[in-house]
PDB file of C-alpha atoms and ligand atoms in Angstrom:
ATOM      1  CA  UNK E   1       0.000   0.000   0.000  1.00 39.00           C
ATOM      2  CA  UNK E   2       1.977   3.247  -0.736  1.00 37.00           C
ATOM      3  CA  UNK E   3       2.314   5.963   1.489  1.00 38.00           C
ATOM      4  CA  UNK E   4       0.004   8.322  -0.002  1.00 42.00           C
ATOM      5  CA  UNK E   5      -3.004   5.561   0.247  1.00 37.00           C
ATOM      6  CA  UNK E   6      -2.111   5.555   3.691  1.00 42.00           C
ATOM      7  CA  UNK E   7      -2.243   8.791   4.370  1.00 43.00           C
ATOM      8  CA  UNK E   8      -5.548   9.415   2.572  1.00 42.00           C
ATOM      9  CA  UNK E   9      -7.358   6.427   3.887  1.00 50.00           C
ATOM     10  CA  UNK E  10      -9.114   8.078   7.468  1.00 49.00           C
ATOM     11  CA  UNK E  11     -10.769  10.363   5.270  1.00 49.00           C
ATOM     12  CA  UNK E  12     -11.721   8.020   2.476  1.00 44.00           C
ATOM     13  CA  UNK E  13     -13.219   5.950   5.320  1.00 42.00           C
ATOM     14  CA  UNK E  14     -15.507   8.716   6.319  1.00 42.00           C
ATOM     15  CA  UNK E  15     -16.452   9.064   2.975  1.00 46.00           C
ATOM     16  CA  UNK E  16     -17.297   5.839   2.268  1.00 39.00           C
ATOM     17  CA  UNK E  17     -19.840   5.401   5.213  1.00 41.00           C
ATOM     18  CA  UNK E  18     -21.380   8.860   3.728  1.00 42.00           C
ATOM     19  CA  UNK E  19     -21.752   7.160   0.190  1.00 42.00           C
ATOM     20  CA  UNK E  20     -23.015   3.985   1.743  1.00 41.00           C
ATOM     21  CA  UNK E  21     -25.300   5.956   4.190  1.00 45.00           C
ATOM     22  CA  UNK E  22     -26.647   7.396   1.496  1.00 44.00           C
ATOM     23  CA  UNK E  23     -27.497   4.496  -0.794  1.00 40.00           C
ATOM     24  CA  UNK E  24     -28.920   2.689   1.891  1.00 42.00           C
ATOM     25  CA  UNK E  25     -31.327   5.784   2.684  1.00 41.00           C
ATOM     26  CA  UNK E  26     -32.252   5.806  -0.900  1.00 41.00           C
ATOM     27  CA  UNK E  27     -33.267   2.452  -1.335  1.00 39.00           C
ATOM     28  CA  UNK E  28     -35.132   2.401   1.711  1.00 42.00           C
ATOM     29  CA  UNK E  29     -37.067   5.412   0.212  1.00 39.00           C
ATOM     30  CA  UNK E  30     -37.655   4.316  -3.087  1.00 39.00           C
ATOM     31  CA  UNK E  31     -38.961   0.699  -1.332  1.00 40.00           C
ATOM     32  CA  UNK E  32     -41.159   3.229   1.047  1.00 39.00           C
ATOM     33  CA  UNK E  33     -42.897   5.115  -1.801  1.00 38.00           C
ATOM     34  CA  UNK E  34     -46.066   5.722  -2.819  1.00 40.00           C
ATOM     35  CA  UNK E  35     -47.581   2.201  -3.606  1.00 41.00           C
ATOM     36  CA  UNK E  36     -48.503   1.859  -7.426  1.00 37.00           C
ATOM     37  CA  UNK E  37     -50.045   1.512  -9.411  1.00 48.00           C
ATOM     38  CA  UNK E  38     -51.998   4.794 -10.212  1.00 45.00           C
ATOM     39  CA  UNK E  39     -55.760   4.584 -10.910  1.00 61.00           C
ATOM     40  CA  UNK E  40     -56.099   5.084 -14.863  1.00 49.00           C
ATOM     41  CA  UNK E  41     -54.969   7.196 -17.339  1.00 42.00           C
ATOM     42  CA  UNK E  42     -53.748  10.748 -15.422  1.00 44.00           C
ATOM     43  CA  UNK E  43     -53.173   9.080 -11.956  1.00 40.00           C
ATOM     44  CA  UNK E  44     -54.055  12.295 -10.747  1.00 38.00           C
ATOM     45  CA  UNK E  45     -56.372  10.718  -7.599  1.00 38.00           C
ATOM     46  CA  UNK E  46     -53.545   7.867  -6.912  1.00 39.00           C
ATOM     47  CA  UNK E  47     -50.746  10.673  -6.623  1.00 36.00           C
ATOM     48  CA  UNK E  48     -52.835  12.464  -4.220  1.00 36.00           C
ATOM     49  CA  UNK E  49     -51.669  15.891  -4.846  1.00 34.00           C
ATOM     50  CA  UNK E  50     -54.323  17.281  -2.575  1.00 35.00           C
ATOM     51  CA  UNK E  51     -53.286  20.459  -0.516  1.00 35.00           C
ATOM     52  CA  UNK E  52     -55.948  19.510   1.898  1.00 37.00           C
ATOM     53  CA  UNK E  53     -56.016  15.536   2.352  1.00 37.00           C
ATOM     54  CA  UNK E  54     -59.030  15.575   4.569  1.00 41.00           C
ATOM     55  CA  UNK E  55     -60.545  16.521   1.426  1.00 44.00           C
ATOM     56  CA  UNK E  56     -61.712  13.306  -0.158  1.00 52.00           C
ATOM     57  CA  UNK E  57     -62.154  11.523   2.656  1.00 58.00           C
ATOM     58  CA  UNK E  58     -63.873  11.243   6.368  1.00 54.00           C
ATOM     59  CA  UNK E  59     -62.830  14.484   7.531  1.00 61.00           C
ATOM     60  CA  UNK E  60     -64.754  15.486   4.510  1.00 68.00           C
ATOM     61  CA  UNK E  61     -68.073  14.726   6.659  1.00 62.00           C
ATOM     62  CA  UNK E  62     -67.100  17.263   9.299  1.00 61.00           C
ATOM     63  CA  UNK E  63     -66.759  20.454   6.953  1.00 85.00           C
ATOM     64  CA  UNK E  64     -70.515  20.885   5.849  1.00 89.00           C
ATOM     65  CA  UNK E  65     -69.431  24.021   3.481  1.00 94.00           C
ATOM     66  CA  UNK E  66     -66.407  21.896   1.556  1.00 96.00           C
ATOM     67  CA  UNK E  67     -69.102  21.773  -1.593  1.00 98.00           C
ATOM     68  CA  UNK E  68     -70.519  24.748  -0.680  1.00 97.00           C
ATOM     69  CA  UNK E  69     -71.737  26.142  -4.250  1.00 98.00           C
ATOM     70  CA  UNK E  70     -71.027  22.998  -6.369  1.00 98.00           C
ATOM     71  CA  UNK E  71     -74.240  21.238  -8.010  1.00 98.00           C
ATOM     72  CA  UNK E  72     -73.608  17.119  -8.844  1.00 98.00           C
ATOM     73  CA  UNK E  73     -75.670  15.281 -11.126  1.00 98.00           C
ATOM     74  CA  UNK E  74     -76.687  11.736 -10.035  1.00 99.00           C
ATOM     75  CA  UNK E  75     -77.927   9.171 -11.819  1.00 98.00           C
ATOM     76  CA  UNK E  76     -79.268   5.769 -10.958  1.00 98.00           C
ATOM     77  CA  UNK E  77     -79.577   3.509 -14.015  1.00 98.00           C
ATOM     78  CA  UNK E  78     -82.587   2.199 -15.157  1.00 98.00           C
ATOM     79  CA  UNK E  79     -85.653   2.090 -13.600  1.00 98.00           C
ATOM     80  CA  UNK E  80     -88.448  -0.205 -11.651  1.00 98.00           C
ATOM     81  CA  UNK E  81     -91.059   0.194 -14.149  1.00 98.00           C
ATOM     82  CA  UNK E  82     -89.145  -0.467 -17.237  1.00 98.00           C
ATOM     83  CA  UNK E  83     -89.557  -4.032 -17.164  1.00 97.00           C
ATOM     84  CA  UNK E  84     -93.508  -3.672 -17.870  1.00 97.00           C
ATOM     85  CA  UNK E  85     -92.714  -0.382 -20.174  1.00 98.00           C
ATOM     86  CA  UNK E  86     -90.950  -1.868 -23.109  1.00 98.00           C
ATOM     87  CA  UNK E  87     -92.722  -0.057 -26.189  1.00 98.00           C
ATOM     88  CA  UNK E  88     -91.724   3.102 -24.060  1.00 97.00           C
ATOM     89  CA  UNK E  89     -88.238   2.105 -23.322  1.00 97.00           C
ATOM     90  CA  UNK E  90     -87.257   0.316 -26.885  1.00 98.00           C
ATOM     91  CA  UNK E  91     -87.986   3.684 -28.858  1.00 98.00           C
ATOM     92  CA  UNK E  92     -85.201   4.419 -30.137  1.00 98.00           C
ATOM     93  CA  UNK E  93     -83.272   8.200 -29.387  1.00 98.00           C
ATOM     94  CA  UNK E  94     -80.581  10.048 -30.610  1.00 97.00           C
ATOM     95  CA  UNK E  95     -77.541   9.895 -28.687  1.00 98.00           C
ATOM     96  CA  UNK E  96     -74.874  12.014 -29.931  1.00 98.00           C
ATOM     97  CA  UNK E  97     -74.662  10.797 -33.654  1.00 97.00           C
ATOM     98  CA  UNK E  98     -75.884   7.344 -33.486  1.00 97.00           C
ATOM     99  CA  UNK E  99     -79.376   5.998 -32.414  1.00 98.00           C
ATOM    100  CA  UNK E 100     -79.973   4.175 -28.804  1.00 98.00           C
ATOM    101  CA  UNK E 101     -82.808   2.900 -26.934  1.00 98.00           C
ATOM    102  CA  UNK E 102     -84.420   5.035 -24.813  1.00 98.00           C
ATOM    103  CA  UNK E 103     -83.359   2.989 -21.724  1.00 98.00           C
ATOM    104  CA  UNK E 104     -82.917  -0.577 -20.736  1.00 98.00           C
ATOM    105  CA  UNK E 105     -84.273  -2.937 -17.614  1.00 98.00           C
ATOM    106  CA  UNK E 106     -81.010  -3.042 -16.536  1.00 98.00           C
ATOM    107  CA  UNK E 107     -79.863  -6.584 -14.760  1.00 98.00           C
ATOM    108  CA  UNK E 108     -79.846  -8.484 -12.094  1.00 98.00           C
ATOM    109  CA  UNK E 109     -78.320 -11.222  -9.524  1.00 98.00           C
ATOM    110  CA  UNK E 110     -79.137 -14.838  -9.672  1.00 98.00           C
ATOM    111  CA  UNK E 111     -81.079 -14.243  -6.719  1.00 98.00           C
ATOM    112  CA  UNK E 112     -83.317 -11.685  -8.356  1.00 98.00           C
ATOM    113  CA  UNK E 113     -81.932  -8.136  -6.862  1.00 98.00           C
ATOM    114  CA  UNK E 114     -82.353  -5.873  -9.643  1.00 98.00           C
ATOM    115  CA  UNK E 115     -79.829  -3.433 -10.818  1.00 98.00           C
ATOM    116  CA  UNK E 116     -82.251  -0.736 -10.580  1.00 98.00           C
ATOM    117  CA  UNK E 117     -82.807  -1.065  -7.070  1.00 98.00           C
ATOM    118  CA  UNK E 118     -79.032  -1.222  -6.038  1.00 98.00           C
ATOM    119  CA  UNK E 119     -78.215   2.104  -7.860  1.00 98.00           C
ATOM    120  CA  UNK E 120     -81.434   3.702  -6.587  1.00 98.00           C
ATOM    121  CA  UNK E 121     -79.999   3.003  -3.345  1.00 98.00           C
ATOM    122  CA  UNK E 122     -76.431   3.710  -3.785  1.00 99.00           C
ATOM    123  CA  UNK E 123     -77.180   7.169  -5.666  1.00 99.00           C
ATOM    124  CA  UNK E 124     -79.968   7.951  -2.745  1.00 98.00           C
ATOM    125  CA  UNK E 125     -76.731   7.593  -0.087  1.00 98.00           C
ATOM    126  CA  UNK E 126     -74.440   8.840  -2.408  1.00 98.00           C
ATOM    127  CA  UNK E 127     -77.033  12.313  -2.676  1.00 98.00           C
ATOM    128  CA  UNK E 128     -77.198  12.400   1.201  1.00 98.00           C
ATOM    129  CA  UNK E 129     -73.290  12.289   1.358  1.00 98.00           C
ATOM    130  CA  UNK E 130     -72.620  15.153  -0.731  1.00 98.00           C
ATOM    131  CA  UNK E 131     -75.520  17.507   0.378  1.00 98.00           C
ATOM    132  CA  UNK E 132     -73.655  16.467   4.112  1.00 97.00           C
ATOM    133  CA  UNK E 133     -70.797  18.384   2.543  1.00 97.00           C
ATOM    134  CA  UNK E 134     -72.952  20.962   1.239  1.00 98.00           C
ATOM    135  CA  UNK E 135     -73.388  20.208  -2.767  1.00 98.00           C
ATOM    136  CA  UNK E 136     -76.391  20.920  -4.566  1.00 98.00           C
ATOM    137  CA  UNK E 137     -77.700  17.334  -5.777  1.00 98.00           C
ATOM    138  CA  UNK E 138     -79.829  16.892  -8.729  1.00 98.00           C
ATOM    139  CA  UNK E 139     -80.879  13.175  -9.484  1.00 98.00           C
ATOM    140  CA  UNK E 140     -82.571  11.962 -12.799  1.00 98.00           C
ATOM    141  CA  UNK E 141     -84.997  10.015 -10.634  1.00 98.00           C
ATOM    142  CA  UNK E 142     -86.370  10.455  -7.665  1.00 96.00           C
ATOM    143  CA  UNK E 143     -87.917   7.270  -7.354  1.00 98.00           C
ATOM    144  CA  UNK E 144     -87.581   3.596  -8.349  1.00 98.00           C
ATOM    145  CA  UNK E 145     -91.002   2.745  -9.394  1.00 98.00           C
ATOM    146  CA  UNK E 146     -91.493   4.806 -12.818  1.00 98.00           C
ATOM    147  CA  UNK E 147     -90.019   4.690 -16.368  1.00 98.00           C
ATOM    148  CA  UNK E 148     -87.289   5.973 -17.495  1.00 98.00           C
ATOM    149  CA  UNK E 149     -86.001   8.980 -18.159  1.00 98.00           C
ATOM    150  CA  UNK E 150     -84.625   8.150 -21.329  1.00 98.00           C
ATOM    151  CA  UNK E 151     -80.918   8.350 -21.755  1.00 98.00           C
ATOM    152  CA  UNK E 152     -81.337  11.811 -23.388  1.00 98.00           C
ATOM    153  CA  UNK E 153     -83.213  13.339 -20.834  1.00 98.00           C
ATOM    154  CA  UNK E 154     -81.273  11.707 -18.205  1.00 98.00           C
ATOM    155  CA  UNK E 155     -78.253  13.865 -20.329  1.00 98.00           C
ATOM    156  CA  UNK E 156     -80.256  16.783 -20.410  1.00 98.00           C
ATOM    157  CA  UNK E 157     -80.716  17.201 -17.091  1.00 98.00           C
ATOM    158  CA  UNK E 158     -77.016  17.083 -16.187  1.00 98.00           C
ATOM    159  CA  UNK E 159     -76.999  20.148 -18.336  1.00 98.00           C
ATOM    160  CA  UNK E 160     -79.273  22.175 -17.399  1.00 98.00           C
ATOM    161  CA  UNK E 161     -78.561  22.092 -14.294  1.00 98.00           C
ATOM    162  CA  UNK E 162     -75.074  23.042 -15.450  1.00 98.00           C
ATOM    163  CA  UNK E 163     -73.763  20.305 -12.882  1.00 98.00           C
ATOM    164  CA  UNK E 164     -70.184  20.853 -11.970  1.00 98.00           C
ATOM    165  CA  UNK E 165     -69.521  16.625 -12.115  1.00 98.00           C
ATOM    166  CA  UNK E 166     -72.246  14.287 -13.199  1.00 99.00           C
ATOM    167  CA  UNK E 167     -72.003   9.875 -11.964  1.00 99.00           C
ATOM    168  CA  UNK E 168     -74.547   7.315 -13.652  1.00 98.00           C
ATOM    169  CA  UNK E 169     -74.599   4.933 -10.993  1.00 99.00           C
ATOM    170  CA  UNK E 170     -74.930   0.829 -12.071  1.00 98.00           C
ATOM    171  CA  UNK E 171     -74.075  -2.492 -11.997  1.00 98.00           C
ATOM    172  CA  UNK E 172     -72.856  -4.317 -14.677  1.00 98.00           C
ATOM    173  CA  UNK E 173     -73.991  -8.137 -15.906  1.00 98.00           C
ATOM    174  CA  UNK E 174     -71.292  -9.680 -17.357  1.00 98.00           C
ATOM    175  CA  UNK E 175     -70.380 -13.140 -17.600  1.00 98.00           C
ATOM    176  CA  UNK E 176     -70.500 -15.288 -14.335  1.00 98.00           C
ATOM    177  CA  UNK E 177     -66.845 -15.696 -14.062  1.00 98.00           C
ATOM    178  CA  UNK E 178     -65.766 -12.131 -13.618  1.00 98.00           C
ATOM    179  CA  UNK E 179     -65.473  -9.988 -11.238  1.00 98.00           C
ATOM    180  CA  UNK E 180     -64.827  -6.097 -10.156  1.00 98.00           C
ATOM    181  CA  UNK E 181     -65.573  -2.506 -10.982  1.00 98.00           C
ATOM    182  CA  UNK E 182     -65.035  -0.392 -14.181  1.00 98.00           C
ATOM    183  CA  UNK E 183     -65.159   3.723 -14.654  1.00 98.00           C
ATOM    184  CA  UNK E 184     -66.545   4.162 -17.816  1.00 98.00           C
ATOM    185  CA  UNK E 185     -65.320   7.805 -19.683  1.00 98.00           C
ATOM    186  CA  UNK E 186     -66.636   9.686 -22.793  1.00 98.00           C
ATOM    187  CA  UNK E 187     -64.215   9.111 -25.992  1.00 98.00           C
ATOM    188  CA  UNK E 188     -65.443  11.461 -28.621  1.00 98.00           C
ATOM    189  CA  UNK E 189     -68.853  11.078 -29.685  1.00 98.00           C
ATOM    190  CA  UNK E 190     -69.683   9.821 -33.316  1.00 98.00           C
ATOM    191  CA  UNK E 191     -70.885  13.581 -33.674  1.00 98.00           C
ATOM    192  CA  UNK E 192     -68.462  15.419 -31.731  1.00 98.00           C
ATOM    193  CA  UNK E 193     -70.388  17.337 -29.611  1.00 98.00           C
ATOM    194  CA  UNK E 194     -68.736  16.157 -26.132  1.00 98.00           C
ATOM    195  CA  UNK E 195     -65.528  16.969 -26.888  1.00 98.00           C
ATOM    196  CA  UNK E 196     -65.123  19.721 -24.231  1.00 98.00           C
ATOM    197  CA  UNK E 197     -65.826  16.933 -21.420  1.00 98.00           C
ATOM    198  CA  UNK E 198     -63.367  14.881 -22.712  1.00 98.00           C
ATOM    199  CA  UNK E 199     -60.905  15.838 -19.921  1.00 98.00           C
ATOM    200  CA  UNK E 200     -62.303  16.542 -16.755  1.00 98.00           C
ATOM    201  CA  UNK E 201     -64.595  13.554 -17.094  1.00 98.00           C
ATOM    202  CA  UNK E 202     -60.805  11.629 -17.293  1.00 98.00           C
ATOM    203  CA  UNK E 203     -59.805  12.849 -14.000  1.00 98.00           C
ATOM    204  CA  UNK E 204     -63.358  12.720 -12.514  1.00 98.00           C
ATOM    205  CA  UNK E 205     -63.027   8.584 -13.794  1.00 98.00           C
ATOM    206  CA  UNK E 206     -59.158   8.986 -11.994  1.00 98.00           C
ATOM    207  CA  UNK E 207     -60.557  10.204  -9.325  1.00 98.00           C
ATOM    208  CA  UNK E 208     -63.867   8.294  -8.334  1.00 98.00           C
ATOM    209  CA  UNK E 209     -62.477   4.735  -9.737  1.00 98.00           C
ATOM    210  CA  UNK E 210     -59.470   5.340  -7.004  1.00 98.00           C
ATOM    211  CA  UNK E 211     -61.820   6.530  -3.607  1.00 98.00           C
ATOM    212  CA  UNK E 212     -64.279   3.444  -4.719  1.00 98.00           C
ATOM    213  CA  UNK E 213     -61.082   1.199  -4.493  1.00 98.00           C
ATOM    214  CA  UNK E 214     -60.298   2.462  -1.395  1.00 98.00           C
ATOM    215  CA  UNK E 215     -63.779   2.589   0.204  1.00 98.00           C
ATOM    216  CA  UNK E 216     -64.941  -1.243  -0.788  1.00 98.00           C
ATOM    217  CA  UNK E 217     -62.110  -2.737  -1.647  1.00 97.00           C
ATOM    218  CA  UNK E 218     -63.267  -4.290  -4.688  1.00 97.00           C
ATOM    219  CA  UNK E 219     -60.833  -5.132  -7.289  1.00 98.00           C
ATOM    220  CA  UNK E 220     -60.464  -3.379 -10.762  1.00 98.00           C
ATOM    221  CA  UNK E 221     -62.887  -5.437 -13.229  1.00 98.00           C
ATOM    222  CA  UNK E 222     -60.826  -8.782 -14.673  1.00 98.00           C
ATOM    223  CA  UNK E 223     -63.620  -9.250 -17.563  1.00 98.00           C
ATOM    224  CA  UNK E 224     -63.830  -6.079 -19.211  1.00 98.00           C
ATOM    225  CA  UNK E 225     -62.234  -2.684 -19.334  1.00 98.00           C
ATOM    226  CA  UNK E 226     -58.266  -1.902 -19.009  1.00 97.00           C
ATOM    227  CA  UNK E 227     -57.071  -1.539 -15.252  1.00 97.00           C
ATOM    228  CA  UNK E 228     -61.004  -0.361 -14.299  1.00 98.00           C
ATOM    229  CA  UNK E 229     -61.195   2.217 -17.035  1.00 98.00           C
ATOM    230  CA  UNK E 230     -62.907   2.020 -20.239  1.00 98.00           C
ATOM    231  CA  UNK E 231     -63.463   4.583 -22.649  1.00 98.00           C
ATOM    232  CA  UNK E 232     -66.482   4.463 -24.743  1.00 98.00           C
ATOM    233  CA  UNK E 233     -68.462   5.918 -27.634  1.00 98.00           C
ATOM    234  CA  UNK E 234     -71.341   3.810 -27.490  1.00 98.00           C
ATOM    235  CA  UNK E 235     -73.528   5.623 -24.447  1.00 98.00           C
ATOM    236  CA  UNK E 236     -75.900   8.172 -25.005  1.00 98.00           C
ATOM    237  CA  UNK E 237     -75.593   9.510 -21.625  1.00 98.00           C
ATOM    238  CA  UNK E 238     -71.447  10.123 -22.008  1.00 98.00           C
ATOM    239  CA  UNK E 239     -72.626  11.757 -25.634  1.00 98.00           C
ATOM    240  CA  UNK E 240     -74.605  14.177 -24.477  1.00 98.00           C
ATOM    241  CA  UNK E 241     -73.860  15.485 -21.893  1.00 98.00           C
ATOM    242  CA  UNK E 242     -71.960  18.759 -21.868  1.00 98.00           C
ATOM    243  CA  UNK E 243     -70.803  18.092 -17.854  1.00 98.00           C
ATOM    244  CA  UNK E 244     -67.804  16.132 -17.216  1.00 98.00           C
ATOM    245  CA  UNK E 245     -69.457  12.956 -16.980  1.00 98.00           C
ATOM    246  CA  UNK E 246     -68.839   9.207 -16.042  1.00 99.00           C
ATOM    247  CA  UNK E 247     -70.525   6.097 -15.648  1.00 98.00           C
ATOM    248  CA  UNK E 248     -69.583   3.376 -12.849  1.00 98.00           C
ATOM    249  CA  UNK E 249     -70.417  -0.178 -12.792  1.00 98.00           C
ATOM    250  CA  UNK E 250     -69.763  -1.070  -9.466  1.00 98.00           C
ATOM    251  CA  UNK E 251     -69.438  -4.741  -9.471  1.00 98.00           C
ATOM    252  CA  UNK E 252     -70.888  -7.346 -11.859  1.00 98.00           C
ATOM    253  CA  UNK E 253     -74.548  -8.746 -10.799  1.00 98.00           C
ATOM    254  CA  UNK E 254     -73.466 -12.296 -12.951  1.00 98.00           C
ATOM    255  CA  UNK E 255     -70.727 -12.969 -10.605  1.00 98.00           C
ATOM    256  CA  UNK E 256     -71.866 -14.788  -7.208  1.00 98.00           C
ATOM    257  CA  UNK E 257     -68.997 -13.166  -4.963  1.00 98.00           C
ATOM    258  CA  UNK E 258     -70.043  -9.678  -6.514  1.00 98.00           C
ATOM    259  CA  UNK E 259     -73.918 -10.268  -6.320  1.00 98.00           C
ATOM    260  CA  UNK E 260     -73.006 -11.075  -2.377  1.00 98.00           C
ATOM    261  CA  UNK E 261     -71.488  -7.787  -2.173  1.00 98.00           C
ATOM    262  CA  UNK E 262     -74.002  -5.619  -4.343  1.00 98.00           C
ATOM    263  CA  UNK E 263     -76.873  -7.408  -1.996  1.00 98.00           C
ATOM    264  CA  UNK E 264     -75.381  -6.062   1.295  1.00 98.00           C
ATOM    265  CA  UNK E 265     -76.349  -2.465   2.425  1.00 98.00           C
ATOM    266  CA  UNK E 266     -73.448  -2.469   4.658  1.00 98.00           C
ATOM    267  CA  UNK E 267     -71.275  -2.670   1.187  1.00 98.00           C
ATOM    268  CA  UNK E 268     -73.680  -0.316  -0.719  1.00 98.00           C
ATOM    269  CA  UNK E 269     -72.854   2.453   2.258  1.00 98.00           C
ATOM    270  CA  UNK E 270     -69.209   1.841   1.328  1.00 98.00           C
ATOM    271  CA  UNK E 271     -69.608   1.784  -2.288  1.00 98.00           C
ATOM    272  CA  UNK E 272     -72.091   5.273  -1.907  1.00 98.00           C
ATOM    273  CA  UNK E 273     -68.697   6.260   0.582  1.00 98.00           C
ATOM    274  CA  UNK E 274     -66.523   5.844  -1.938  1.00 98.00           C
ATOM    275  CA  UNK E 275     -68.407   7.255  -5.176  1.00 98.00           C
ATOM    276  CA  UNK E 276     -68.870  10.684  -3.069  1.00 98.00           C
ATOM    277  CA  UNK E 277     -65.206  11.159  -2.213  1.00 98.00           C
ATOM    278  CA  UNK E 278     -64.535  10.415  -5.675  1.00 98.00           C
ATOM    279  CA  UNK E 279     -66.666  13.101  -6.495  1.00 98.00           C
ATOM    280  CA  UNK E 280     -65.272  15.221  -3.539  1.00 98.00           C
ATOM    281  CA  UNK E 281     -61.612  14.552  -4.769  1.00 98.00           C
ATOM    282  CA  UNK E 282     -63.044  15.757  -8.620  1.00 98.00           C
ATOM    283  CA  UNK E 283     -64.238  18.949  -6.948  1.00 98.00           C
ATOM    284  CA  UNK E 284     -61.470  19.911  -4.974  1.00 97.00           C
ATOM    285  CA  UNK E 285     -58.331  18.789  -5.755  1.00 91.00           C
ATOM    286  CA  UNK E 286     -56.119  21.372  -8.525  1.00 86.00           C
ATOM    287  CA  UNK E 287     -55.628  19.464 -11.845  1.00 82.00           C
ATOM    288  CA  UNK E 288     -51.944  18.603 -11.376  1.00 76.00           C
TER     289      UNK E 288
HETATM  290 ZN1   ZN Z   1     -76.887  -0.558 -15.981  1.00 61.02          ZN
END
């Protein structure tokens, strides 16, 4: 070892257990991060960039004013009465460039709980939630008895009442063997007349697909959509409406382990939870 090397070695000791001190801190950091993956496309609700973290979620209940001026749009899919209403509900509408039935009956678990009923129910808790927070909550039925609205007028009134974020509630019935929740968001319609939703009603999917994840613990649909997130051109009620808009199908009704869950009111409070912190998030949180 020549001299020099032995002079220098004291300090290069010192700097070695800086370098390794380091290294070691970084790794533990990058293996204590955030946990992926983000929720969707912008992972703006999975980053949680919120100035006020409270905002989203139970402390959200304790500051009546947090919505204070904001008007949601709720919409429970389908209806009670369609089932006996079908000349009424097969008429066929426009919906943004191509033609759609007015409405469907919606469907329903193997036991016979109808879709209709479960996202009366959730979008009734959901309503009480966000008027809790102090939102102004317009729903396209107030009942689960009657016909309809058709998926226009369900659109329509979004828009006129110039609703800052509009949910259609439902439950989807796909085949028996899958499971999970999807966020459904507006692509551009076949006419092109929802193109300035196009991007809020991306983070509003970010947002409410991530607080229902968190709030039931259901996973991301494994039958259908990418990750939980779907983007479609196909719904009347994403093509017309001039509101950031999107559609959640909590769980699927086919699926025995989801029809379990979907037939509990315990989970329906958490799924009603997690749809209005979504919407909370939507409503309060920058764009990053
Ligand atoms: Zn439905």
């Amino acid at each position: 070892m020549p001299p020099r090397w032995r002079a220098l070695r004291p300090g290069f000791v010192v700097a070695l257990v800086v370098v390794v001190a380091i290294v070691a801190f970084a790794v533990h950091a990058a293996r204590s991060g955030p946990p992926p993956p983000p929720f969707g496309m912008s992972g703006a609700a999975a980053a949680s960039p919120s100035p006020e973290p409270s905002a989203a979620g139970a402390g959200a209940a304790a500051r009546p004013d947090l919505l204070r001026g904001r008007t949601v749009l709720l919409d429970p899919g389908h209806n009670g009465g369609n089932a006996r209403a079908p000349a009424a509900i097969n008429r066929k509408v426009l919906a943004g460039g191509i033609a759609k039935e007015c409405d469907t009956v919606g469907s329903q678990t193997v036991d016979g709980y109808p879709e209709h009923a479960f996202t009366f129910d959730v979008a009734t808790r959901v309503a009480e939630l966000l008027r809790g927070r102090g939102a102004t909550v317009v729903l396209t039925r107030t009942d689960d008895n009657g016909v309809g609205p058709c998926i226009d007028e369900r659109a329509r009134i979004g828009n006129d009442a110039h609703a800052d974020a509009a949910v259609s509630v439902h439950a989807d019935g796909g085949p028996a063997s899958g499971t999970g929740f999807h966020v459904i968001a507006p692509s551009l319609s076949p006419d092109g007349g929802n193109a300035v939703i196009l991007a809020p009603s991306a983070r509003l999917a970010d947002a409410v697909g991530a607080a229902f994840e968190r709030s039931t613990g259901e996973t991301r649909a494994d039958y259908i959509a990418h990750d939980g997130l779907a983007f479609r051109t196909d719904l009347g009620g994403l093509n017309l409406s001039r509101v950031p808009k999107v559609f959640i199908e909590c769980a699927n009704m086919r699926n025995p382990a989801d029809a379990a869950r979907v037939s509990d009111p315990a989970w329906r409070g958490r799924a009603a939870q997690g749809i209005t912190d979504g919407i909370t998030a939507f409503l309060t949180v920058p764009p990053s």
